Structure formats: C-alpha cells, structure tokens
PDB file of C-alpha atoms in Angstrom:
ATOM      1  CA  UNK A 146      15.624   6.799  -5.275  1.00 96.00           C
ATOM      2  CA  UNK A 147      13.841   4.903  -7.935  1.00 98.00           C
ATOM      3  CA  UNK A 148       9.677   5.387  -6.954  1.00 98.00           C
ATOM      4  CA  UNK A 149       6.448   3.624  -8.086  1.00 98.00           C
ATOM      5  CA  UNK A 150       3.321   4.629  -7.610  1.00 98.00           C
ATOM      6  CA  UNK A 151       0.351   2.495  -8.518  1.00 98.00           C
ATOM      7  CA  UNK A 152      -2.493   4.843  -9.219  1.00 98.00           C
ATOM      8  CA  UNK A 153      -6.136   2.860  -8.376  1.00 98.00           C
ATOM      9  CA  UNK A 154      -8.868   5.669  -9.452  1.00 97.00           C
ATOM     10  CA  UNK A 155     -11.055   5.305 -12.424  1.00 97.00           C
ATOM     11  CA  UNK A 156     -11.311   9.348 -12.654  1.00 95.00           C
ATOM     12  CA  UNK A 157      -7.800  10.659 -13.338  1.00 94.00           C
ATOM     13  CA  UNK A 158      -9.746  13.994 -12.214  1.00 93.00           C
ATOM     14  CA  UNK A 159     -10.610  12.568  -8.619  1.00 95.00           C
ATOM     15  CA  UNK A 160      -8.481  13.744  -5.530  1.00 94.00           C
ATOM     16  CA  UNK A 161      -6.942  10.142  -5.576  1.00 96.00           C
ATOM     17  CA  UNK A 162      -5.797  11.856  -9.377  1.00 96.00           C
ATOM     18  CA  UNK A 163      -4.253  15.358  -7.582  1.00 96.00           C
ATOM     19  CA  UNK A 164      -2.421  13.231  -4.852  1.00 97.00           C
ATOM     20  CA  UNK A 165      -0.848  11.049  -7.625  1.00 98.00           C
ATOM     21  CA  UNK A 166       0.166  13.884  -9.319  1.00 97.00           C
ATOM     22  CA  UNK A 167       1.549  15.641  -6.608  1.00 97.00           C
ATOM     23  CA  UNK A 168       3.317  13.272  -5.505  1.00 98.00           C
ATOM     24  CA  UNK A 169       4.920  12.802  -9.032  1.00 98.00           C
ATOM     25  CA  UNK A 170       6.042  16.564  -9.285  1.00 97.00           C
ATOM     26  CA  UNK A 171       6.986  16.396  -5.848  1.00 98.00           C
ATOM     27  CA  UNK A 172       9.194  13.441  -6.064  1.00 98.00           C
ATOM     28  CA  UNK A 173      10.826  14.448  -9.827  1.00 98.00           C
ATOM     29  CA  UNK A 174      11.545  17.512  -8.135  1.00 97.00           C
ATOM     30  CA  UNK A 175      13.269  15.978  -5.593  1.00 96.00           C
ATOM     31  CA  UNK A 176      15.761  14.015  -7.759  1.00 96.00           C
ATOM     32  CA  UNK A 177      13.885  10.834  -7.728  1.00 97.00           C
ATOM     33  CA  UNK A 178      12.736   8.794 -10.833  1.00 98.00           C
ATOM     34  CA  UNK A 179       9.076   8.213 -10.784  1.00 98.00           C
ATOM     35  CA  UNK A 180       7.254   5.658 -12.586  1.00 98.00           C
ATOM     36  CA  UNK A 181       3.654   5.038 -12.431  1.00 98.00           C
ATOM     37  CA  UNK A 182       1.055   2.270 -12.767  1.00 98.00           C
ATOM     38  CA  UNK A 183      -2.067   3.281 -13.632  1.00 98.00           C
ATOM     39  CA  UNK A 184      -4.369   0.676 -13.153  1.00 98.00           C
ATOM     40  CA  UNK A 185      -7.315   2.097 -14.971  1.00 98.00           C
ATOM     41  CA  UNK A 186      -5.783   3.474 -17.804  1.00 97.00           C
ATOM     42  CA  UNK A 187      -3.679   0.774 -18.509  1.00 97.00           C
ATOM     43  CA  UNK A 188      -6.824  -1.424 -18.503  1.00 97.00           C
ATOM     44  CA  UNK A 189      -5.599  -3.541 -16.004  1.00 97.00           C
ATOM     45  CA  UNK A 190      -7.160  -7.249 -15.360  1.00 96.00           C
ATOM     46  CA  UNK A 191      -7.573  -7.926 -12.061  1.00 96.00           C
ATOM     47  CA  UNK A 192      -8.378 -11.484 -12.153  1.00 96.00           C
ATOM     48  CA  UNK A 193      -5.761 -14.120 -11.235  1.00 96.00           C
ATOM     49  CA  UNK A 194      -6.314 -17.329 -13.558  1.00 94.00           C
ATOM     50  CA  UNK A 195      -4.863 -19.639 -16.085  1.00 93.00           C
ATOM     51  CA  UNK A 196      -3.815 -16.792 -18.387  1.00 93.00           C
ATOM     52  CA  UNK A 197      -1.123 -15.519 -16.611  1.00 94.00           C
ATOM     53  CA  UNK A 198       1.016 -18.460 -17.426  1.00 92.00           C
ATOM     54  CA  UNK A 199       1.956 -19.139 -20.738  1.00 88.00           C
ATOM     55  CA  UNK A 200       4.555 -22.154 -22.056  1.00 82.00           C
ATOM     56  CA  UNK A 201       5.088 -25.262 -20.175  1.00 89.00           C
ATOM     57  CA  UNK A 202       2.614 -25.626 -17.163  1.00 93.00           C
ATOM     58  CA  UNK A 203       3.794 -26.741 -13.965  1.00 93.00           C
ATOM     59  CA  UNK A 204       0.429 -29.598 -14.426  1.00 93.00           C
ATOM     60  CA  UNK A 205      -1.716 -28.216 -17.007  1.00 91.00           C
ATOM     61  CA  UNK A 206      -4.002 -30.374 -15.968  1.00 92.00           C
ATOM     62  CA  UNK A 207      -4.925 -29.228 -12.719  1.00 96.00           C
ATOM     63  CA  UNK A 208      -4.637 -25.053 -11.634  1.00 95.00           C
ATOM     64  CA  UNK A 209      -2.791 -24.911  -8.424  1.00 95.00           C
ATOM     65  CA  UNK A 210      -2.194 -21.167  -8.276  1.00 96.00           C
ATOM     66  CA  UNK A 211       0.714 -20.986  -5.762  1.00 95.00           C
ATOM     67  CA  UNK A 212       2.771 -23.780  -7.706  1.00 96.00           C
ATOM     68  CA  UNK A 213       2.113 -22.389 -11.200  1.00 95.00           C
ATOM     69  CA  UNK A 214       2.918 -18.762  -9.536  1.00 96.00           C
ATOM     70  CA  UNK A 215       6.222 -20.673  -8.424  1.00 96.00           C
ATOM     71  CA  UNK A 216       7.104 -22.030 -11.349  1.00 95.00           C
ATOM     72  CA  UNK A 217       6.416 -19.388 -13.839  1.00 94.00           C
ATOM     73  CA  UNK A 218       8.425 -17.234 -11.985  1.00 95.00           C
ATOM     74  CA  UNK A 219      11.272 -19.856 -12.090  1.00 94.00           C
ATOM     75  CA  UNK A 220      10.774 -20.561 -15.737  1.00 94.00           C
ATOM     76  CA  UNK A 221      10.393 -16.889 -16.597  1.00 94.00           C
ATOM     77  CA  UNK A 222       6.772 -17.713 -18.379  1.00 93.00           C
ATOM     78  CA  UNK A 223       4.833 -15.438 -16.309  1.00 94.00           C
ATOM     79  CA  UNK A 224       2.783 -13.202 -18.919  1.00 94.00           C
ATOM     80  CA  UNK A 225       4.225 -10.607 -20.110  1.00 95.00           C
ATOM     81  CA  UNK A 226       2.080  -7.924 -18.413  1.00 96.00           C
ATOM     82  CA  UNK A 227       2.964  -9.032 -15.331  1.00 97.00           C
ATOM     83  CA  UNK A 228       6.679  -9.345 -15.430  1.00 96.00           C
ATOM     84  CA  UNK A 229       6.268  -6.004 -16.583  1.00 97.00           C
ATOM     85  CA  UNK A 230       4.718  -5.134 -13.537  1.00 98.00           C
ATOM     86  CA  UNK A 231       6.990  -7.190 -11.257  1.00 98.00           C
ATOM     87  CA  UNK A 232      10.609  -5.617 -12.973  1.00 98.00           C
ATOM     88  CA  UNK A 233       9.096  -2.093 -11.962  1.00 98.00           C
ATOM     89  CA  UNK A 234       9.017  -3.699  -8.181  1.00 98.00           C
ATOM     90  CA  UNK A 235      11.846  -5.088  -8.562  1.00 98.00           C
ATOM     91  CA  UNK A 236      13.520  -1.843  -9.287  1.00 98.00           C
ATOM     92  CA  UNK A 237      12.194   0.560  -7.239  1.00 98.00           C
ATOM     93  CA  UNK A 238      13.046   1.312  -3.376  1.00 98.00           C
ATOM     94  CA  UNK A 239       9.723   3.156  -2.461  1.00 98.00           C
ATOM     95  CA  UNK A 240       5.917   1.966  -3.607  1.00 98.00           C
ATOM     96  CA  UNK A 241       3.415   4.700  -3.002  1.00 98.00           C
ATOM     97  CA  UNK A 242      -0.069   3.005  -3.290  1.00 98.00           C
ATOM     98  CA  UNK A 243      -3.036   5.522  -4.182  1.00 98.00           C
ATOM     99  CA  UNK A 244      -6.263   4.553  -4.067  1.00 98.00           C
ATOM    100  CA  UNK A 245     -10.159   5.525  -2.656  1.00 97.00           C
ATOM    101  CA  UNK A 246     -11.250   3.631   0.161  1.00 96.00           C
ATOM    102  CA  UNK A 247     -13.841   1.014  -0.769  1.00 96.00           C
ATOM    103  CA  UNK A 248     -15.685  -1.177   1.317  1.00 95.00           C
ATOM    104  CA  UNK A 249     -13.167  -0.987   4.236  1.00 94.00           C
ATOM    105  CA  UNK A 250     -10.324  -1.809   1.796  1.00 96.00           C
ATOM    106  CA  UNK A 251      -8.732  -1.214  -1.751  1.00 97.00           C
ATOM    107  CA  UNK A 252     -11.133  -1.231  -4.901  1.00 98.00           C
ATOM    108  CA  UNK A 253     -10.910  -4.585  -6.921  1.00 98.00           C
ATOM    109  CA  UNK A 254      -8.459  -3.372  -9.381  1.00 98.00           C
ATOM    110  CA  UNK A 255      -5.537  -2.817  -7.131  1.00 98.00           C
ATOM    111  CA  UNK A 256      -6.187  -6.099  -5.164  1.00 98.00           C
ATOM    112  CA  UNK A 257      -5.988  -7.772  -8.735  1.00 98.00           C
ATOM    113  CA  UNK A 258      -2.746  -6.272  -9.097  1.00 98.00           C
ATOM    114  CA  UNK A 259      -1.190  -7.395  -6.178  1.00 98.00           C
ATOM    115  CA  UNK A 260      -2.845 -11.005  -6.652  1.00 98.00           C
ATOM    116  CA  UNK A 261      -1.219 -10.825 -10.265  1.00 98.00           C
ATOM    117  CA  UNK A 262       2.031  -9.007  -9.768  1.00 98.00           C
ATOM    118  CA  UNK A 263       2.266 -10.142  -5.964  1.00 98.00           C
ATOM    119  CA  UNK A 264       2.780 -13.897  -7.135  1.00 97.00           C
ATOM    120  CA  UNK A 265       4.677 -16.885  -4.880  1.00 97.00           C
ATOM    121  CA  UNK A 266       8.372 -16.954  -6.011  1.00 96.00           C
ATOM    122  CA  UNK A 267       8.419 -13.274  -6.493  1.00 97.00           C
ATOM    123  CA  UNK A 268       7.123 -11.967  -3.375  1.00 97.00           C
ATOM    124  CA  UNK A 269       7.353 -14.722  -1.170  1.00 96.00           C
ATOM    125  CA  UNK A 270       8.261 -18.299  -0.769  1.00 95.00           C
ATOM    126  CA  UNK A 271       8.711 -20.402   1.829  1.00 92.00           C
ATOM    127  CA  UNK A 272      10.634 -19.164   4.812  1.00 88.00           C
ATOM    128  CA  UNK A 273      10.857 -15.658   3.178  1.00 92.00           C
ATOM    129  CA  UNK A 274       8.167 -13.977   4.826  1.00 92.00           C
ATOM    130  CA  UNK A 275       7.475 -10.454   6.977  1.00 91.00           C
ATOM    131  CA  UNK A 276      11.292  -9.297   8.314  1.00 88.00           C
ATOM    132  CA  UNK A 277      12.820 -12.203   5.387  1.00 90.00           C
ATOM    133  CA  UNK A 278      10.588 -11.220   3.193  1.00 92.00           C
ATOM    134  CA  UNK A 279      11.454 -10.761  -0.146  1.00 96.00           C
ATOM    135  CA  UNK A 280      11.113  -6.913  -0.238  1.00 97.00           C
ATOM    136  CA  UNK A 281      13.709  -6.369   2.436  1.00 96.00           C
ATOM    137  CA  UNK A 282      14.810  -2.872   2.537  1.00 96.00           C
ATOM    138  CA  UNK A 283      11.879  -1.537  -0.020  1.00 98.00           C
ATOM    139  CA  UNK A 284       9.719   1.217   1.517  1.00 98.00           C
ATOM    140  CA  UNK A 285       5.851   1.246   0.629  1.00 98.00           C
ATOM    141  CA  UNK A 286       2.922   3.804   1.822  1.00 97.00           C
ATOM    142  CA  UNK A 287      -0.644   4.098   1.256  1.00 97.00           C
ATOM    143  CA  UNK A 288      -2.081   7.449  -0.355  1.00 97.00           C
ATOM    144  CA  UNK A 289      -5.855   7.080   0.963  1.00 96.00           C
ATOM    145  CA  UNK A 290      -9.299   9.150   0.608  1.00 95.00           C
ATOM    146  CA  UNK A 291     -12.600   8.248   2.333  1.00 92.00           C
ATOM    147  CA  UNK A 292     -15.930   9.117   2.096  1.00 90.00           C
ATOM    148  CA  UNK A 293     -16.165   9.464   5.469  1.00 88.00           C
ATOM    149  CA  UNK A 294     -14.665  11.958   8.348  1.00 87.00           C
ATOM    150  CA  UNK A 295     -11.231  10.801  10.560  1.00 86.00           C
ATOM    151  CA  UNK A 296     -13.568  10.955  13.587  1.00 87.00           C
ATOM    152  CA  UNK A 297     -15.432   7.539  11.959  1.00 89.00           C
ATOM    153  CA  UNK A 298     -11.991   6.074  11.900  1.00 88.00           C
ATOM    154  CA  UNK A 299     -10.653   6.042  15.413  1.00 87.00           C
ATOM    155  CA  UNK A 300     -10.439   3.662  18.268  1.00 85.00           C
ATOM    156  CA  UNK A 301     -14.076   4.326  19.104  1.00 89.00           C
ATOM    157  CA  UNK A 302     -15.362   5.658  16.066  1.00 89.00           C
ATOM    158  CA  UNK A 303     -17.794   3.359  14.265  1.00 92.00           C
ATOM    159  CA  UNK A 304     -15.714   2.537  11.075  1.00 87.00           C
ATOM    160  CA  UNK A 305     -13.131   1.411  13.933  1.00 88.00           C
ATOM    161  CA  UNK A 306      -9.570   2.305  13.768  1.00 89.00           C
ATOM    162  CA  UNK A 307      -7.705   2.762  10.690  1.00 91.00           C
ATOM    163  CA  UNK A 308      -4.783   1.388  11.699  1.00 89.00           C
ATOM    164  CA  UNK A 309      -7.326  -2.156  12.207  1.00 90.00           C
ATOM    165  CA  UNK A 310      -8.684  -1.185   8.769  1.00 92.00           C
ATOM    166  CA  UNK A 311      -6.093  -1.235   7.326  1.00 94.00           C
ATOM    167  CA  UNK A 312      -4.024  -4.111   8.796  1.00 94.00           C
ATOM    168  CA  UNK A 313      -4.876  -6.641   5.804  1.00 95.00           C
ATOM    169  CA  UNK A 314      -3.286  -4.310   3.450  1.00 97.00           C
ATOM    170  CA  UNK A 315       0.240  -2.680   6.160  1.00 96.00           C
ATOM    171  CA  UNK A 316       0.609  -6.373   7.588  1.00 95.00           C
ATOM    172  CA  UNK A 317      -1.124  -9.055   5.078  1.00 95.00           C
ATOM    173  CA  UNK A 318       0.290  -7.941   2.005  1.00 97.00           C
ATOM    174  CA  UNK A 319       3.307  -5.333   2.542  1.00 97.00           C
ATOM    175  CA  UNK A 320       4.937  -5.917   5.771  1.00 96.00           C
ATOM    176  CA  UNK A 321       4.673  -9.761   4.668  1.00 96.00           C
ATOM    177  CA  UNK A 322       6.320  -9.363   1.974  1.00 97.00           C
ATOM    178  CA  UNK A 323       9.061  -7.440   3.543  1.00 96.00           C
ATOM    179  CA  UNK A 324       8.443  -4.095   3.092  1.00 97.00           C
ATOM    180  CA  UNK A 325       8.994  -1.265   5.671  1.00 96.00           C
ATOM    181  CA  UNK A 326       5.784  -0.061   5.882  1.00 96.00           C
ATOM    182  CA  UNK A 327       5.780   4.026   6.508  1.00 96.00           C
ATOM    183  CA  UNK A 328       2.467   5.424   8.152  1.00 94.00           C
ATOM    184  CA  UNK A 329      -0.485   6.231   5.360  1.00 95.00           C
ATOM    185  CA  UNK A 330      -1.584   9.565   3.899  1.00 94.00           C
ATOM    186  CA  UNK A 331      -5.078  10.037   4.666  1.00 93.00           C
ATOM    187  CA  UNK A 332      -7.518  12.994   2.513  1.00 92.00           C
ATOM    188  CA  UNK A 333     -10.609  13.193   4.783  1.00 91.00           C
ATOM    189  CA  UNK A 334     -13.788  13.532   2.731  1.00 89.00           C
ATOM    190  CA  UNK A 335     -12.446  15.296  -0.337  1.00 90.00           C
ATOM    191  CA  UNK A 336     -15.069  15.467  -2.190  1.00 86.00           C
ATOM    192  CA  UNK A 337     -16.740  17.753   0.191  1.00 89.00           C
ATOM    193  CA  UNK A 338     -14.437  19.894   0.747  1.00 86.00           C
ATOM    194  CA  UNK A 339     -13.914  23.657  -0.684  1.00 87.00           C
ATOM    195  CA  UNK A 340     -11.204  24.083  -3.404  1.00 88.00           C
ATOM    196  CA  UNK A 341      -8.650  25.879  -0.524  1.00 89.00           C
ATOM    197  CA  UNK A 342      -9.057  22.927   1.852  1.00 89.00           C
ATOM    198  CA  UNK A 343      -8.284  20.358  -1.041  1.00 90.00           C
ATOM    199  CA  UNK A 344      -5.312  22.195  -2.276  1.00 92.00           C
ATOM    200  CA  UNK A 345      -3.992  22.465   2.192  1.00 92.00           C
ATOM    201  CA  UNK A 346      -4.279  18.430   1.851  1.00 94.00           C
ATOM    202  CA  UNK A 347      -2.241  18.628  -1.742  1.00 95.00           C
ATOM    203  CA  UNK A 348       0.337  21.010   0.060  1.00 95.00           C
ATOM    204  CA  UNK A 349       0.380  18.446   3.087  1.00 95.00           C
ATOM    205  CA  UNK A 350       1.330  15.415   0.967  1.00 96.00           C
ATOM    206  CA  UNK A 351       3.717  17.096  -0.537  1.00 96.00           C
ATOM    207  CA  UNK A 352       5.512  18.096   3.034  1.00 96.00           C
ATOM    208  CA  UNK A 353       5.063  14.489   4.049  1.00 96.00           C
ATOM    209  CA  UNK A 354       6.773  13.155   0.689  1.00 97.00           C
ATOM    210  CA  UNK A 355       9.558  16.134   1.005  1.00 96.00           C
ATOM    211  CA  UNK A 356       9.806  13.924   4.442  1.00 94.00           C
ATOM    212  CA  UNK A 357       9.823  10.711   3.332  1.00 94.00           C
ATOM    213  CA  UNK A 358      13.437   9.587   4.524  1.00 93.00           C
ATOM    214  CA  UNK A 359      12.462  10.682   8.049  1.00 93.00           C
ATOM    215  CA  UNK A 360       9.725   8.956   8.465  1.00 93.00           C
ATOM    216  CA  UNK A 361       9.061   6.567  11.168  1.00 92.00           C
ATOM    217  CA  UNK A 362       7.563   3.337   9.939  1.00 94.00           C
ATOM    218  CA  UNK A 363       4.783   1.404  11.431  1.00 93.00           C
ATOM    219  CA  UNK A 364       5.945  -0.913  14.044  1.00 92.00           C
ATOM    220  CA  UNK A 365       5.636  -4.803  13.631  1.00 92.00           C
ATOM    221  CA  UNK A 366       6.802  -7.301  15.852  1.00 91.00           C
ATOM    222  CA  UNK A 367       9.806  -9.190  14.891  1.00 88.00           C
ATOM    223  CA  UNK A 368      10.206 -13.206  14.388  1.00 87.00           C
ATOM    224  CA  UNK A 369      11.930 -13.412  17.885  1.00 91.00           C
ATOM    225  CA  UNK A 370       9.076 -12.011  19.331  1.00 92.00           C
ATOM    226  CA  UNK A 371       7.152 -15.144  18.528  1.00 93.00           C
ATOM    227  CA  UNK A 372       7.284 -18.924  19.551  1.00 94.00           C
ATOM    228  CA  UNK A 373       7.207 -22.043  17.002  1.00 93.00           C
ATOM    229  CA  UNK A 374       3.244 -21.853  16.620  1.00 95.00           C
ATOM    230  CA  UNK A 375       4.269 -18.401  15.576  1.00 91.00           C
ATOM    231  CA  UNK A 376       2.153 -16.423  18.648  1.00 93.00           C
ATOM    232  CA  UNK A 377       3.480 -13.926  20.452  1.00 93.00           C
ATOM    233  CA  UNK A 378       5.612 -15.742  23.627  1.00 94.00           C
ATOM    234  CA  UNK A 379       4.509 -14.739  26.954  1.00 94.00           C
ATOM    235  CA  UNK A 380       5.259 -11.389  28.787  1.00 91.00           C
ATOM    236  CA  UNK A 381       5.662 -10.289  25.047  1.00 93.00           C
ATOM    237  CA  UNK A 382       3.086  -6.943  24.851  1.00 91.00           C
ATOM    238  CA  UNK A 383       1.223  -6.964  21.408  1.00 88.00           C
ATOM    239  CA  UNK A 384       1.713  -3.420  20.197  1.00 84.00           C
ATOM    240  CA  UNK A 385       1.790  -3.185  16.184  1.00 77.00           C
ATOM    241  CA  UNK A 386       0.539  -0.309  15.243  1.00 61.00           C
ATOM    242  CA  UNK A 387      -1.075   1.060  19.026  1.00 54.00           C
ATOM    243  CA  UNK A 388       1.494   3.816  19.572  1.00 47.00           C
ATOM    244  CA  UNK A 389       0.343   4.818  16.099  1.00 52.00           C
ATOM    245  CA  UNK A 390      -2.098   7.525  16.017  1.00 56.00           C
ATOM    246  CA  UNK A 391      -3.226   8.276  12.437  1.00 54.00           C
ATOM    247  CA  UNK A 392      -4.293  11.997  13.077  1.00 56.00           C
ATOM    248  CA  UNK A 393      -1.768  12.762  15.289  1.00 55.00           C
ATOM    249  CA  UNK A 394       1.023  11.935  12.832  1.00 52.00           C
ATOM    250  CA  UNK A 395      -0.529  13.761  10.270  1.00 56.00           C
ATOM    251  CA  UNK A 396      -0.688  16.788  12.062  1.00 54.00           C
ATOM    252  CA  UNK A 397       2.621  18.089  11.347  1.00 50.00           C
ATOM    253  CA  UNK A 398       2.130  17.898   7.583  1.00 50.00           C
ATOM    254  CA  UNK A 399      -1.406  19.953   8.035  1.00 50.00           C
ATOM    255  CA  UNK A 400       0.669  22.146  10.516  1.00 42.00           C
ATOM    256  CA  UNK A 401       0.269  25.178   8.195  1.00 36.00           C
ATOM    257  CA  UNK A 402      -3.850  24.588   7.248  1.00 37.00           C
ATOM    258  CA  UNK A 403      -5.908  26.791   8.942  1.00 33.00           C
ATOM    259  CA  UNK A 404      -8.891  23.813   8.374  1.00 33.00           C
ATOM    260  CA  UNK A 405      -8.479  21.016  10.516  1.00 35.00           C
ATOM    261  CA  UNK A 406     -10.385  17.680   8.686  1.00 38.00           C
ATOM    262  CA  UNK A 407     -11.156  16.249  12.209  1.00 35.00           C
ATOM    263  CA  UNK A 408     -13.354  19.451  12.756  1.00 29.00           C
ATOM    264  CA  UNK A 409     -15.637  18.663  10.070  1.00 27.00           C
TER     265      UNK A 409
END
C-alpha cells in the first residue's frame, strides 16, 4: 500500500512529530511505502491565489478560483509545487493527516494545503462528489492532539463532540471528495503527560496502524438516502457519525496502558 502522510507541526520535536514518526516506522515495517509532506519544513504556502497558475489563464483578467483550478488542471499549468503535491495523492491509497488541534480545527498551513492541492478538476467536479467523488476507494485518517482532555470533547462536554468538531474536516473535505474516511487517532493532552504515558499513546498508534485494514470507517449516508434538494427523504434516520464513539473505539488500541487519558 502506497501511504502519505502530511505532517502539520512547526516543532518536528512535538508529539504531532513522534506520531508521524511512528507511524512511518510502523508502516515501512509493515511493507508499505511511505511518503511524507511536511508542511513546515517544506515551507509550504498556504495561500490560494493567482500564483498557482502559470501559462495561459482561463481569463487573466478576472480570478475565478474554481474555473482557473479547472482549467489548470486540464491544461496541466498548475504550479509546479502543487502538482507535486497532487501526483503524491494521486498515488497513494491511504492519507494519514497529522496535525495539533487549533481553534476547533486544523492550523492554517494544512488548510492551505488542501485549498492548494485540493483544487476543482482534481478533487472534484461537477457530479463527482462524496460516494462519486474523485478519491473513490482512497482511505484517509486524522492523527490529532489537543490541548485539552477527551472529557471536553464529548456529547456534553463543553468543546462538544469531536465527531461535530470535526465534521468540516471527515465530511467537508475528505468524505466529499470520496475518501473512506477511517475513525481519527486522538493524543489527549500530550504535553502534560509523563514520558511513560506519551510513549502508551506512541505504542497505541502503532496497534491502530498495525490495524489499519480492519478498521471500520465512519459512516456517511449514501446519495440514495437523499431527495433532489439533496436532504435526507423522510423516515430516513440521520446517523453519520452517532454510533461513533471516539473513546470507545480507541480503547482497544490503549487496551494494554495502565493510564487511561479520560481519567485525567
């Protein structure tokens, strides 16, 4: 299996750094060919504008993103860095995403990436969307820490329920596009936790990656499940992502760890 990850963590020492890294010895070990993106090092600009097209314009006198994304990627005249970034896509059959939470979301630099690398034509066009999506039969995950305890981040806790936190990125950008979207990794608070209990998460990933062709993928509804103003038909029970409990699907990769994150 051919694996990216895209690495989102200006401190190649952070946790964010470990998981990445485990995940890369983990997976190599494994057989698979690993190839990473990292964002920071590679000095990655996250803003979407008139220099990511170069040669003929689609109107160069007027910047309609979504047509210019359209048309470089028919013309092959995207720039360079980013058809870089989209033939690693292209090639690989599993995207592991790592990155800090920030601000309820992914820091600035990764969403650049996927605005850049993410563009119309290549990811999606019209009538290729969610289960027609252009990724089709790619795999993605999210490799997450927080600053916060998993108690903040259920159904009642006050960040509200990472599965809702997260929906922008599982269903707005990856199942969207296609993807089979796998349940996230989530590191509790690492930077407040002892060296042992860092290294139980480390050994945890790596169960969960050693897993990663068993995995049960987040559930989103299908296009039959929806009527031509694209709303869920009647009798039809909403239920993407509710019989998905974050910390109870991790469990069985923290099985072995005598600490338990949701204790702290």
């Amino acid at each position: 299996m051919n694996v990216l990850i895209v690495f989102a963590h200006p401190e190649p020492q952070s946790f964010s750094g470990a998981l990445k890294n485990t995940a890369v010895a983990t997976l190599q070990e494994a057989g698979h060919n690993v190839e990473v993106s990292d964002l920071y090092e590679m000095g990655w600009q996250a803003v979407l504008g008139h220099g990511d097209f170069c040669g003929d314009r689609a109107d160069a006198a007027y910047l309609d993103l979504s047509r210019e994304q359209e048309h470089a990627f028919a013309s092959g005249t995207f720039d360079e860095v980013v058809k870089a970034e989209q033939r690693k896509v292209t090639n690989a059959d599993l995207i592991l995403f790592h990155f800090p939470v920030w601000w309820f979301s992914m820091p600035a630099i990764l969403k650049g990436w996927v605005d850049r690398v993410f563009a119309r034509g290549f990811a999606y066009s019209t009538g290729k969307k969610y289960s027609s999506g252009h990724f089709k039969g790619k795999k993605a995950m999210l490799c997450i820490t927080t600053g916060t305890a998993a108690t903040l981040y259920e159904p009642n806790g006050i960040d509200g329920d990472l599965h809702h936190v997260l929906w922008p990125i599982h269903n707005g950008i990856l199942a969207y596009t296609g993807f089979t979207v796998l349940p996230p990794y989530a590191s509790w608070m690492p930077a407040r936790l002892s060296e042992e209990e860092r290294i139980s998460y480390l050994k945890g990933y790596a169960r969960r990656l050693q897993d990663i062709d068993h995995l049960e993928p987040l559930f989103f509804h299908p296009w039959e499940d929806y009527d031509e103003t694209q709303r869920l038909k009647p009798g039809v029970v909403a239920k993407s992502g509710v019989q998905w409990n974050p910390r109870a699907n991790q469990r069985k990769y923290e099985a072995a760890i005598q600490y338990t994150p949701e204790a702290k």
